[in-house]
Short mmCIF file of C-alpha atoms in Angstrom, two decimals:
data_model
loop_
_atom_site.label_atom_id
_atom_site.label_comp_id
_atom_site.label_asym_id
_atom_site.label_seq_id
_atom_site.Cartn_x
_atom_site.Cartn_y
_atom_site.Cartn_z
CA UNK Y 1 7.38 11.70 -25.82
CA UNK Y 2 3.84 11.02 -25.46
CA UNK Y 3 4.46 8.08 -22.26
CA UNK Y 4 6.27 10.87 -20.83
CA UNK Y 5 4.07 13.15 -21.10
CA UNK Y 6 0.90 11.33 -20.06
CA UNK Y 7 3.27 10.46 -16.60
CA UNK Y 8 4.46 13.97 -16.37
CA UNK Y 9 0.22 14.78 -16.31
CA UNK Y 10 -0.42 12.12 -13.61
CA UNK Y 11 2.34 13.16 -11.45
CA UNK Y 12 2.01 16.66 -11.33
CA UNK Y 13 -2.26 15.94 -10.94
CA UNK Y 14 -1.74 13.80 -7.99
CA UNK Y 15 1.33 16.11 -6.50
CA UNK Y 16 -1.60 18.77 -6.69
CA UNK Y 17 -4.16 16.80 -5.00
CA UNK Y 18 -1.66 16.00 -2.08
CA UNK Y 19 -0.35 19.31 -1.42
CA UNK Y 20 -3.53 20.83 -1.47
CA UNK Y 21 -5.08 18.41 1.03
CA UNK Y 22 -1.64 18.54 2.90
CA UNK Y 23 -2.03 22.27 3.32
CA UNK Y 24 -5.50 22.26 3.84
CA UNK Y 25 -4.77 20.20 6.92
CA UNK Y 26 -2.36 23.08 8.31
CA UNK Y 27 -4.97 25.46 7.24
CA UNK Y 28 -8.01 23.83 8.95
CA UNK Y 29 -6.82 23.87 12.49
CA UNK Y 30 -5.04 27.30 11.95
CA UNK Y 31 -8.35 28.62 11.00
CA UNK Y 32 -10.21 26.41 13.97
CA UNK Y 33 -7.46 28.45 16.57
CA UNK Y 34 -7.93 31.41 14.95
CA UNK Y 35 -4.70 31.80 13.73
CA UNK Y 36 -4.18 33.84 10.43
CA UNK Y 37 -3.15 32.17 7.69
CA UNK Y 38 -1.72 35.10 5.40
CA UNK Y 39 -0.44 33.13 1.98
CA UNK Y 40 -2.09 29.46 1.15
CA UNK Y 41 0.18 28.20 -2.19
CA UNK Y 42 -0.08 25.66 -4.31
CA UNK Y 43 3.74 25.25 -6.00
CA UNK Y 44 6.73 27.95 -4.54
CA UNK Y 45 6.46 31.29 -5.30
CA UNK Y 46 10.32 32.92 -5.32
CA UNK Y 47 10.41 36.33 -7.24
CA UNK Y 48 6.66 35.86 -8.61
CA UNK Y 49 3.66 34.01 -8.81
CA UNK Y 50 1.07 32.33 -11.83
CA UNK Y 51 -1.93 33.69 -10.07
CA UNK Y 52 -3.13 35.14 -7.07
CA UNK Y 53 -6.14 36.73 -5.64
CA UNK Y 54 -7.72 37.75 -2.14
CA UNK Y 55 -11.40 37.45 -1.12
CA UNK Y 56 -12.45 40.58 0.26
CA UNK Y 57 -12.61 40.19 4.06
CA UNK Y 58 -10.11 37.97 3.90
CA UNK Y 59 -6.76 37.37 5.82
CA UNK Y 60 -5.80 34.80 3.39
CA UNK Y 61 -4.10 35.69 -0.18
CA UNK Y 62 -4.50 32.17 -2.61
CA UNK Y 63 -2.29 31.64 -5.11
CA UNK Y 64 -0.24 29.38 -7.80
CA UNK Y 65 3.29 29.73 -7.66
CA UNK Y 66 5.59 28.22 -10.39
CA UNK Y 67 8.08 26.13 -8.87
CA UNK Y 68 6.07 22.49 -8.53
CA UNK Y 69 7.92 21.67 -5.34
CA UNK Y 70 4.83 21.20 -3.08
CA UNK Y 71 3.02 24.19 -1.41
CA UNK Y 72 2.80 26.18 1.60
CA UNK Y 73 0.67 28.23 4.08
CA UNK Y 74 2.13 31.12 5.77
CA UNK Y 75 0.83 31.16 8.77
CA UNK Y 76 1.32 34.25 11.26
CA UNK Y 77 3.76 34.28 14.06
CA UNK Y 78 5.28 31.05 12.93
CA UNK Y 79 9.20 30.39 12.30
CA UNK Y 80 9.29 28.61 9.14
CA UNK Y 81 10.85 28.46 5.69
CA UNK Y 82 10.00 32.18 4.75
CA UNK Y 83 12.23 32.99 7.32
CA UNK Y 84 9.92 36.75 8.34
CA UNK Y 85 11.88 37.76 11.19
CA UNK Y 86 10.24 41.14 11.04
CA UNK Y 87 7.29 39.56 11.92
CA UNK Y 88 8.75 37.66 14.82
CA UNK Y 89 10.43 41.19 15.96
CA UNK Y 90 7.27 42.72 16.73
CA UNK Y 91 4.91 42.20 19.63
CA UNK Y 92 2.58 38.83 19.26
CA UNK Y 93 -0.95 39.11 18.70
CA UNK Y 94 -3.87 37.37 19.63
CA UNK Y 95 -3.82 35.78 16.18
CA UNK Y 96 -0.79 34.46 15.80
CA UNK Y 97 0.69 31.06 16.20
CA UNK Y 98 3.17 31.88 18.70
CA UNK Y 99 0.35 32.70 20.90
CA UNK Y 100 -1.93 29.69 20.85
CA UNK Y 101 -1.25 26.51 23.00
CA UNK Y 102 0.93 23.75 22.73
CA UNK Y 103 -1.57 21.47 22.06
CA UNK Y 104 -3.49 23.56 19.96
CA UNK Y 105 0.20 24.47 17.93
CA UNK Y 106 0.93 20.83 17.99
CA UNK Y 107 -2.40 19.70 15.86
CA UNK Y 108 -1.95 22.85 13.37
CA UNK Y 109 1.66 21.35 12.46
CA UNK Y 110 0.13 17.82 12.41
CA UNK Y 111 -3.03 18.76 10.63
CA UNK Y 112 -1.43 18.01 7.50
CA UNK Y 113 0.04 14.37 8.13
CA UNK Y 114 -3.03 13.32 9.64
CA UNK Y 115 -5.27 14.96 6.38
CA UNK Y 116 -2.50 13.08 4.10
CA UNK Y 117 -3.27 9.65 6.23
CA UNK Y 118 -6.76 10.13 6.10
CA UNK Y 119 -6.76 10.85 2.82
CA UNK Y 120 -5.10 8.04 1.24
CA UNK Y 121 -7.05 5.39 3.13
CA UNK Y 122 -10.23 7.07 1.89
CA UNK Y 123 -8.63 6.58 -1.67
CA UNK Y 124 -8.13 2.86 -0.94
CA UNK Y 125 -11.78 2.43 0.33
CA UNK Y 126 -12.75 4.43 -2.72
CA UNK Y 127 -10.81 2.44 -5.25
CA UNK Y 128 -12.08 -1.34 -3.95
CA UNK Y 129 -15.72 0.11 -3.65
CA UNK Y 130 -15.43 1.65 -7.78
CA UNK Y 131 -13.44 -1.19 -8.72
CA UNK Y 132 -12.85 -4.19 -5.93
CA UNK Y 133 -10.19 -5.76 -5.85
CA UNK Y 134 -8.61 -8.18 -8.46
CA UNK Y 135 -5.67 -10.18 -8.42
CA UNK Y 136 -4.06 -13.89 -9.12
CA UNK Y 137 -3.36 -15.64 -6.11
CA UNK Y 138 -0.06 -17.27 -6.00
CA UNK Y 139 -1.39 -20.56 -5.24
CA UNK Y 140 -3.32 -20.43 -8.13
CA UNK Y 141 0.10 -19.55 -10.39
CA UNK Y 142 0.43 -23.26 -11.19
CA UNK Y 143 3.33 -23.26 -13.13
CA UNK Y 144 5.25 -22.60 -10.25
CA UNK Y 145 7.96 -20.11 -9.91
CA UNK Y 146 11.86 -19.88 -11.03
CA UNK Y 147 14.06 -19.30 -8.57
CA UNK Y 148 18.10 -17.94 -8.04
CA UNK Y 149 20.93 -19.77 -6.77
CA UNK Y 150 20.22 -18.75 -3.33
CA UNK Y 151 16.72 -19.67 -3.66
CA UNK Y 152 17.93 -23.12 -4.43
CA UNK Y 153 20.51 -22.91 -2.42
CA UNK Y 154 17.98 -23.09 0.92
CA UNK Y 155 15.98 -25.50 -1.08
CA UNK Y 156 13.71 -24.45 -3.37
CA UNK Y 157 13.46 -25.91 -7.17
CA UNK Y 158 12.44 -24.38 -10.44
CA UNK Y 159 8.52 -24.98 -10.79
CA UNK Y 160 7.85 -24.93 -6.90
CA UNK Y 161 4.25 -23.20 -6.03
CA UNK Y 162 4.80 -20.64 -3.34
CA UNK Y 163 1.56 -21.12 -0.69
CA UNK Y 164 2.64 -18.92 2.32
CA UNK Y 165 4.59 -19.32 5.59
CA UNK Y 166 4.20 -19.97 9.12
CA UNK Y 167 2.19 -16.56 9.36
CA UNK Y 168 -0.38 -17.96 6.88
CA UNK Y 169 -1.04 -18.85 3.13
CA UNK Y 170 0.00 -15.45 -0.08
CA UNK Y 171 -2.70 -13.73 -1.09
CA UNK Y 172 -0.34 -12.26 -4.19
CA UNK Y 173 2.74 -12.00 -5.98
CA UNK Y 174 4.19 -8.75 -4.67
CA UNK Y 175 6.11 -7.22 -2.14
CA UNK Y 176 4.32 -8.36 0.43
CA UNK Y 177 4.96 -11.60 -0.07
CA UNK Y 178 8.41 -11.32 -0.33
CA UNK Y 179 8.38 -9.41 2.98
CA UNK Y 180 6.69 -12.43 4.39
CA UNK Y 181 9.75 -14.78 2.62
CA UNK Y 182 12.71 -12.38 3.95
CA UNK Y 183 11.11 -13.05 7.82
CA UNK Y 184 10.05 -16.89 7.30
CA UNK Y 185 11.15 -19.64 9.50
CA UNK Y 186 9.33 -22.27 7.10
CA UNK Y 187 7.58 -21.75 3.71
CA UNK Y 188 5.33 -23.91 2.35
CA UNK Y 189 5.26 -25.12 -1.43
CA UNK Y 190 3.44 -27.36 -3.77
CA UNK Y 191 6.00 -29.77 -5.88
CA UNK Y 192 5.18 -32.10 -8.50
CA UNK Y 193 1.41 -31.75 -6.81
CA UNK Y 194 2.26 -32.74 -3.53
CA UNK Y 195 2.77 -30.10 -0.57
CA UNK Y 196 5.77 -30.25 1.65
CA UNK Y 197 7.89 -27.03 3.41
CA UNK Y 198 11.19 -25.67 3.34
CA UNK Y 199 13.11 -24.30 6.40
CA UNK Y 200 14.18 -20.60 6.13
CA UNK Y 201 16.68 -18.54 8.46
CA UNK Y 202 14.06 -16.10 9.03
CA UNK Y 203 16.35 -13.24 8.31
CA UNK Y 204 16.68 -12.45 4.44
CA UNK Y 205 17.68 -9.56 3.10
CA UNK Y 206 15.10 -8.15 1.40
CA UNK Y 207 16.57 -5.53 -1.33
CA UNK Y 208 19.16 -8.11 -2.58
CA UNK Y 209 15.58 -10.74 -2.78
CA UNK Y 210 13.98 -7.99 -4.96
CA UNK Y 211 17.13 -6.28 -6.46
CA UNK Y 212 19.08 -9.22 -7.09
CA UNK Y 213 19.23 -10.29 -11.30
CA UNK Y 214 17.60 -12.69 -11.53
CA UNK Y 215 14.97 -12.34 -8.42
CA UNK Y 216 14.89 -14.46 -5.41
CA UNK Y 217 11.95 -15.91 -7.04
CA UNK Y 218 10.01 -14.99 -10.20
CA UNK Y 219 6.68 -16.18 -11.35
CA UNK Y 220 7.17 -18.39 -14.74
CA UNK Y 221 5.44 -16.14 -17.01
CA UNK Y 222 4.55 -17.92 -20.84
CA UNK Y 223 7.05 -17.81 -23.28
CA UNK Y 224 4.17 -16.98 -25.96
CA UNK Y 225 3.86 -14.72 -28.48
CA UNK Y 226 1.19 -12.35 -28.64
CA UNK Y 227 1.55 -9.90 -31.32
CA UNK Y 228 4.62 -8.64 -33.22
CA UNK Y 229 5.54 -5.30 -34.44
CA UNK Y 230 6.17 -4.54 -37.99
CA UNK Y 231 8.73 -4.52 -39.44
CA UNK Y 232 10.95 -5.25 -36.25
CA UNK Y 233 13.53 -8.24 -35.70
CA UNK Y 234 10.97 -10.73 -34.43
CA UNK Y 235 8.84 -10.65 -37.72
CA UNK Y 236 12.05 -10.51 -40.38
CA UNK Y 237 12.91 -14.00 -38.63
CA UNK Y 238 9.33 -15.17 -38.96
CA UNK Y 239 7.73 -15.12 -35.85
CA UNK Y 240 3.96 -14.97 -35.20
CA UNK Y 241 1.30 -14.55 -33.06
CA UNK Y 242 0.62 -17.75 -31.13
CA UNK Y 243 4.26 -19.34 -31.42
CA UNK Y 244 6.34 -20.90 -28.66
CA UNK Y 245 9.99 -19.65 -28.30
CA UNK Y 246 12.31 -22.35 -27.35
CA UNK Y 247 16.02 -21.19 -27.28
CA UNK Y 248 17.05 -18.43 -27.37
CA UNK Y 249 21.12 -16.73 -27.45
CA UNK Y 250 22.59 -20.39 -27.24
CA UNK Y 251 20.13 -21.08 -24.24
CA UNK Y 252 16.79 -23.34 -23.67
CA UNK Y 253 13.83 -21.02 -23.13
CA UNK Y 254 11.03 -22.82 -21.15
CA UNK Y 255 9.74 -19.02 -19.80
CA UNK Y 256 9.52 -15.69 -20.51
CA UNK Y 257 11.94 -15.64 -17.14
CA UNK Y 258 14.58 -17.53 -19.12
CA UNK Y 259 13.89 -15.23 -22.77
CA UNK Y 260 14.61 -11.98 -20.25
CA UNK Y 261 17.73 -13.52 -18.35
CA UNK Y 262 19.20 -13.87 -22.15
CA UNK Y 263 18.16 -9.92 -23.08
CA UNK Y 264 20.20 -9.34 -19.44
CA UNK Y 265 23.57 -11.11 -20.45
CA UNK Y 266 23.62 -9.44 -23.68
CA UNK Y 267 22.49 -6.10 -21.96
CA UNK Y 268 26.04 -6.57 -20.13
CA UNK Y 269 27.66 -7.91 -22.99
CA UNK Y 270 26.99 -4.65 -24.78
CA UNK Y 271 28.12 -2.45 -21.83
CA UNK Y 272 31.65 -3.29 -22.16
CA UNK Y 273 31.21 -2.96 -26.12
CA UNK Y 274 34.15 -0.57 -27.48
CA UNK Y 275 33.32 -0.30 -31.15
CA UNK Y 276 29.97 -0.60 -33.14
CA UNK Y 277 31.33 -3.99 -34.31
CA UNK Y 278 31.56 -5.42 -31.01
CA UNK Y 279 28.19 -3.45 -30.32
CA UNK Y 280 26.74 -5.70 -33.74
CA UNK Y 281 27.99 -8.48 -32.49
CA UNK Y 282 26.48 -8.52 -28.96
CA UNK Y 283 23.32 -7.24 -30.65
CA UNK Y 284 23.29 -10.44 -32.96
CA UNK Y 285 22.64 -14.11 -31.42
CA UNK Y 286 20.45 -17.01 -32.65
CA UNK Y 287 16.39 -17.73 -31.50
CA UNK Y 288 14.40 -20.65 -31.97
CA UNK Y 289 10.55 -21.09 -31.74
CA UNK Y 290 7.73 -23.24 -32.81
CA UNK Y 291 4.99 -22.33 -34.83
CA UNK Y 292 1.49 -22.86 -33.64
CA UNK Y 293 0.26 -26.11 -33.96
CA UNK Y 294 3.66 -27.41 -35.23
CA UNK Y 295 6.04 -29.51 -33.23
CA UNK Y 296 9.66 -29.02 -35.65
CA UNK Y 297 11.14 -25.72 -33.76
CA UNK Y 298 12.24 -23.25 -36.48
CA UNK Y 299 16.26 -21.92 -35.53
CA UNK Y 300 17.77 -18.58 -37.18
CA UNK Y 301 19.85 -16.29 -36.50
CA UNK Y 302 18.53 -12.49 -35.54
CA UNK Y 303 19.87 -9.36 -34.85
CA UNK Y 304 18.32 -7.08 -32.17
CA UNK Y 305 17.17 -3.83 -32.28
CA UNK Y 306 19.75 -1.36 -30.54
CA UNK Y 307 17.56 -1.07 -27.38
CA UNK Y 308 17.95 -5.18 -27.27
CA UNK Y 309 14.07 -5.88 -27.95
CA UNK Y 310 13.03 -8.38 -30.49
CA UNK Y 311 10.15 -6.63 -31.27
CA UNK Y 312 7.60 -8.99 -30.16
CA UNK Y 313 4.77 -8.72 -27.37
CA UNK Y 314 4.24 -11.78 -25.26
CA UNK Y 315 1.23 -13.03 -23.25
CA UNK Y 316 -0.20 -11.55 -20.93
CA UNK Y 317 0.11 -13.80 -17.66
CA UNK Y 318 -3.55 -12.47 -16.59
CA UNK Y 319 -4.46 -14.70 -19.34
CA UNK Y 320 -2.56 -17.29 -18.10
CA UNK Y 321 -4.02 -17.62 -14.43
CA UNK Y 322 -7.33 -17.74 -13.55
CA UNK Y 323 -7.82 -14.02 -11.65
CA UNK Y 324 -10.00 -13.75 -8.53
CA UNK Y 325 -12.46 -10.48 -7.82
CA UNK Y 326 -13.90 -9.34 -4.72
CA UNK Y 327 -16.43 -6.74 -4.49
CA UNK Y 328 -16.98 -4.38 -1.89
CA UNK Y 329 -20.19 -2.56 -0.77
CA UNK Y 330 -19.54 1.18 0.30
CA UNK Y 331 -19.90 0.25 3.96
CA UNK Y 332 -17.61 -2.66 3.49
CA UNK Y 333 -15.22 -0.64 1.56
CA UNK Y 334 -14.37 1.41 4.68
CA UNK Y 335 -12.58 -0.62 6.93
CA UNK Y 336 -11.12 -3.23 3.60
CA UNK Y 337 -9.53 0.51 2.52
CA UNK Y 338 -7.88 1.15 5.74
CA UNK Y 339 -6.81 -1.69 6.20
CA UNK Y 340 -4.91 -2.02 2.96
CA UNK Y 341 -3.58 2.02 3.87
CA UNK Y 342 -2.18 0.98 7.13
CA UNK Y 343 -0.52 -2.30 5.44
CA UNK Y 344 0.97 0.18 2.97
CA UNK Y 345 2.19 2.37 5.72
CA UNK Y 346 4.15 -0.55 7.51
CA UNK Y 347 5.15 -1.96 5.11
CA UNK Y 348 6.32 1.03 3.75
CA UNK Y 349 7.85 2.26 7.61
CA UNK Y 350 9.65 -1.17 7.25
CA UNK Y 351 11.16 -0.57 4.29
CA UNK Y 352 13.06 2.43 5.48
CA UNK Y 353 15.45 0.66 7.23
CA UNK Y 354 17.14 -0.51 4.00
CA UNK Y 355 17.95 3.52 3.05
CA UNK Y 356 20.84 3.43 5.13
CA UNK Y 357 22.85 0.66 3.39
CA UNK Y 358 24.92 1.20 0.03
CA UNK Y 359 22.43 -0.27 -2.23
CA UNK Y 360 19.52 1.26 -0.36
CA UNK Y 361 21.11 4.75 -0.89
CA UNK Y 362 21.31 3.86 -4.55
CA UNK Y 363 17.77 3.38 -4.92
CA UNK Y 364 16.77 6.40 -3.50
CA UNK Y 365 14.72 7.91 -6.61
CA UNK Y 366 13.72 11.83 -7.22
CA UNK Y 367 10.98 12.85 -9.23
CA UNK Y 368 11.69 10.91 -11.95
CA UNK Y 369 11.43 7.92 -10.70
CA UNK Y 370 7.98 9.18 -8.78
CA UNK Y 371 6.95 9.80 -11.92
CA UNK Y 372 7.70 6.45 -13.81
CA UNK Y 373 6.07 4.96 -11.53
CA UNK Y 374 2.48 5.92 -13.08
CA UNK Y 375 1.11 3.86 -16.03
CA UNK Y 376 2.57 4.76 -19.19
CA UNK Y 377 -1.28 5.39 -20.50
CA UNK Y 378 -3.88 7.06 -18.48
CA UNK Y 379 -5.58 4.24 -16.28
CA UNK Y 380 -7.61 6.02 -13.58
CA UNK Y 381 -8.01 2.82 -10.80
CA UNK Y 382 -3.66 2.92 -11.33
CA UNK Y 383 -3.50 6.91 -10.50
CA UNK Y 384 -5.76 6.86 -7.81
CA UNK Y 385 -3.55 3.83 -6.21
CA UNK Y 386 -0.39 5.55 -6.60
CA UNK Y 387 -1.38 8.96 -5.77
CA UNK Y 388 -2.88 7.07 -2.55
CA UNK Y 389 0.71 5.44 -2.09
CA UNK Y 390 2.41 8.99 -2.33
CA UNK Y 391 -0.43 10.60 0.43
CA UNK Y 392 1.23 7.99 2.65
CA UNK Y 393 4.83 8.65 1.65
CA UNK Y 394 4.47 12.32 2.20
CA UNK Y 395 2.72 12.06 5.25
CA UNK Y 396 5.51 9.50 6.98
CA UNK Y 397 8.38 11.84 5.38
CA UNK Y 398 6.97 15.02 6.76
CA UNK Y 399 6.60 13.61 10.40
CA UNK Y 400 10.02 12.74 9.81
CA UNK Y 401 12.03 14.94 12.99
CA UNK Y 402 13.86 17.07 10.59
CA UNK Y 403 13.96 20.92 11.30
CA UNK Y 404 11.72 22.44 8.38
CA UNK Y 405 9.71 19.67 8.14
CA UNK Y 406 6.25 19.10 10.09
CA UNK Y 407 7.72 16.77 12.05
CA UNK Y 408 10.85 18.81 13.24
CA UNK Y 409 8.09 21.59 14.64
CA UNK Y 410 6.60 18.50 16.37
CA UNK Y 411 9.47 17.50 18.16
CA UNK Y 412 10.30 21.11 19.18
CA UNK Y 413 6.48 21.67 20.50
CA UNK Y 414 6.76 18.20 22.27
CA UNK Y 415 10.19 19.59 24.15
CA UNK Y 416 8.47 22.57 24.87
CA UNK Y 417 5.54 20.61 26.31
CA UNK Y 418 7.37 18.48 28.48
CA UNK Y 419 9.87 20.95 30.05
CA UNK Y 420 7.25 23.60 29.52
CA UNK Y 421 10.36 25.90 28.22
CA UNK Y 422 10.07 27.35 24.56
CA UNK Y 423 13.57 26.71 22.37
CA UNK Y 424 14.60 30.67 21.36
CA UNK Y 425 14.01 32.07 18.17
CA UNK Y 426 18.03 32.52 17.41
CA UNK Y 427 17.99 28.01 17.74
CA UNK Y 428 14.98 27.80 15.62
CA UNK Y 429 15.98 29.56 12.79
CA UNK Y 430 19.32 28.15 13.16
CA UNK Y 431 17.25 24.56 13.47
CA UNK Y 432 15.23 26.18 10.07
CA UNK Y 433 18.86 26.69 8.08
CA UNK Y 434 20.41 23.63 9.22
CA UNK Y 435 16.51 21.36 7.83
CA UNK Y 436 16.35 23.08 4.64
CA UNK Y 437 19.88 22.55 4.00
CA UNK Y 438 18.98 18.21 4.59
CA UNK Y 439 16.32 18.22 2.25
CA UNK Y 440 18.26 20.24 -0.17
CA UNK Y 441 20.76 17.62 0.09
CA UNK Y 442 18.59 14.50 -0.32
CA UNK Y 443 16.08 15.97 -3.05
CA UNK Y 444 19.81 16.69 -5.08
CA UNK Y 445 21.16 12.95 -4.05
CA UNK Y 446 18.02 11.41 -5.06
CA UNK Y 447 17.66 13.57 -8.25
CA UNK Y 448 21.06 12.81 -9.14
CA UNK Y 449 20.32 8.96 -8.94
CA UNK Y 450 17.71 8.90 -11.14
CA UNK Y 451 20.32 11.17 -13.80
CA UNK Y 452 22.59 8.79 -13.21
CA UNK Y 453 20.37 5.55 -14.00
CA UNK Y 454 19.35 7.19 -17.34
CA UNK Y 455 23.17 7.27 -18.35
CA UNK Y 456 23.11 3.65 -17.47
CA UNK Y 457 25.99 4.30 -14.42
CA UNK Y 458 23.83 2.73 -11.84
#
């Protein structure tokens, strides 16, 4: 309860954060046209509000609503998801958005994107200049890697040191680098010490490289102890801080890689379990490890807990590879932040194209997943990353060209601009309906997803 909780903080702090800036964007240029901006809302507000209150000479009521969807500003003369027709049924004024300028219409509706860009490369620069920027370069991972059979099938071998491809040498071990695999027409390696390369097709798939059990590759991480819970299975069998596991379920252990491909066969072992025998049984196999400073490996039998842990902590690979840290000056934070912002965004733009297969449909995540996606404890350098990562996220999906969304205003101002005609008000409330209704629809599929996951039927 208390993981979830401390996530549930961080994800409704940085949802905050964004929505604010997002519809302070809208806001700004509204108020630099001199539109009126009557409501400015942090959460939805159907039926009644947490707070509200007007400044005296003031157009603009604030408020908190209760429904921690995002936010709004209701700006006058403008068809959107409050659907005030009245309004539209009267005679325009001076102040209102439907009499302003393309152009000047086109940066109100933009205003937030570009403050939710902005925003999360200032982050980024923010973030290196606090903290710089720290990270084990996957040259440096010299134990190699472990790869899958189709990994090996194009060449690779368990222990190979990934150095980069024909674009250049891996700074890390993440996604990036994988991107950089799935594109590859050669990849060099270290083996046994000496370097060589491996031919690739150059066209990988990338969610089966990162979805696929086990990876396409997978740093070996040590298959060390660290510390073991009380009380659990790994300390009735004996184990300690500082030991070696060597086998474990029937199978030679020489990573932590080959410990957690075990915990995965039993994992679908005890999904077809009928009975709480059969459920014992998967849950009980056979480990053996070596003490510290002993070389005679110690075998026993040991049951699992019923979420199929052992109970034990291993090492911590950034204790395993020497780590490298760059600093960064305020001034040389700047560009180092955007940089790293407008990586995320490709990479991130890239990505999409994956949403429209059958697996990519199944990863689609609501806000649980968002939300797991923060640290378990409160680590501010992690929040201020991911809530940088979501800035981008909501300011790609809201140029999206979906009616009700910034971006479906965009495209309908960009019509109007080139055949200098104005769609009616009937189409863009019809437009309104028919984009509300497609968000509805994903944020239900994605929520779904992430119900389904936690039932373990995905």
């Amino acid at each position: 309860m208390e993981i979830f909780l401390i996530r549930l903080l961080q994800f409704m702090l940085a949802i905050s954060i964004l929505v604010l800036f997002h519809e302070g964007g809208h806001f700004f240029f509204s108020k630099l046209f001199g539109v009126r901006v009557e409501k400015f809302y942090l959460f939805f507000d159907p039926w009644f509000h947490l707070f509200e209150f007007k400044p005296k000479k003031s157009d603009t009521t604030y408020g908190i609503g209760w429904l921690p969807l995002g936010g709004y500003c209701k700006i006058s003369g403008m068809i959107d998801e409050s659907f005030d027709t009245k309004q539209m049924a009267q005679p325009a004024q001076p102040w209102e958005f439907r009499t302003k300028p393309a152009w000047q219409r086109l940066l109100i509706m933009l205003g937030g994107v570009i403050v939710n860009f902005f925003l999360a490369l200032f982050i980024y620069s923010m973030v290196l200049f606090h903290w710089g920027d720290n990270y084990i370069k996957v040259k440096d991972m010299t134990a190699g890697m472990k790869f899958n059979t189709e990994a090996k099938a194009l060449g690779f071998k368990d222990g190979d040191i990934l150095v980069g491809t024909e674009k250049g040498e891996f700074k890390t071990f993440d996604v990036d680098m994988y991107r950089d695999l799935s594109v590859a027409r050669k990849v060099n390696i270290i083996r046994n010490g000496k370097p060589m390369s491996i031919s690739m097709p150059g066209n990988l798939d990338l969610l089966n490289m990162i979805k696929s059990t086990p990876r396409f590759a997978m740093y070996l991480s040590p298959n060390t102890i660290d510390s073991v819970i009380p009380h659990s299975p790994a300390m009735k069998v004996g184990l300690r801080k500082g030991d070696k596991i060597v086998a474990f379920n029937g199978k030679t252990v020489d990573s932590y890689n080959d410990f957690t491909n075990e915990i995965d066969r039993i994992n679908d072992v005890l999904a077809s379990a009928n009975t709480h025998t059969d459920s014992l049984k998967a849950l009980t196999t056979t480990i053996a490890f070596v003490h510290q400073g002993d070389s005679v490996p110690v075998k026993t039998a040991i049951t699992l807990a019923s979420d199929v842990r052992i109970g034990a902590v291993f090492s911590n690979i950034l204790a395993t590879y020497r780590q490298t840290h760059v600093e960064y000056s305020f001034f040389e934070s700047l560009p180092a932040g955007a940089a790293y912002g407008w990586n995320m965004l490709k990479g991130y733009v890239g990505d999409m194209k994956y949403i429209f297969s059958a697996d990519g449909a199944k990863s689609l995540g609501g806000f649980g997943t968002i939300g797991s996606l923060f640290p378990p404890v409160w680590d501010w350098q992690m929040f201020w990353m991911m809530t940088a990562f979501l800035s981008i996220i909501l300011a790609f999906m809201n140029i999206l060209p979906i009616p009700a969304l910034d971006g479906g205003h965009v495209l309908f101002l960009m019509y109007e601009i080139i055949t200098r005609r104005k769609p009616g008000e009937k189409f863009m409330i019809r437009a309104e309906y028919i984009g509300i209704s497609i968000l509805i629809l994903l944020m239900v599929v994605a929520n779904l997803n992430d119900i389904l996951r936690a039932l373990g039927y995905m």
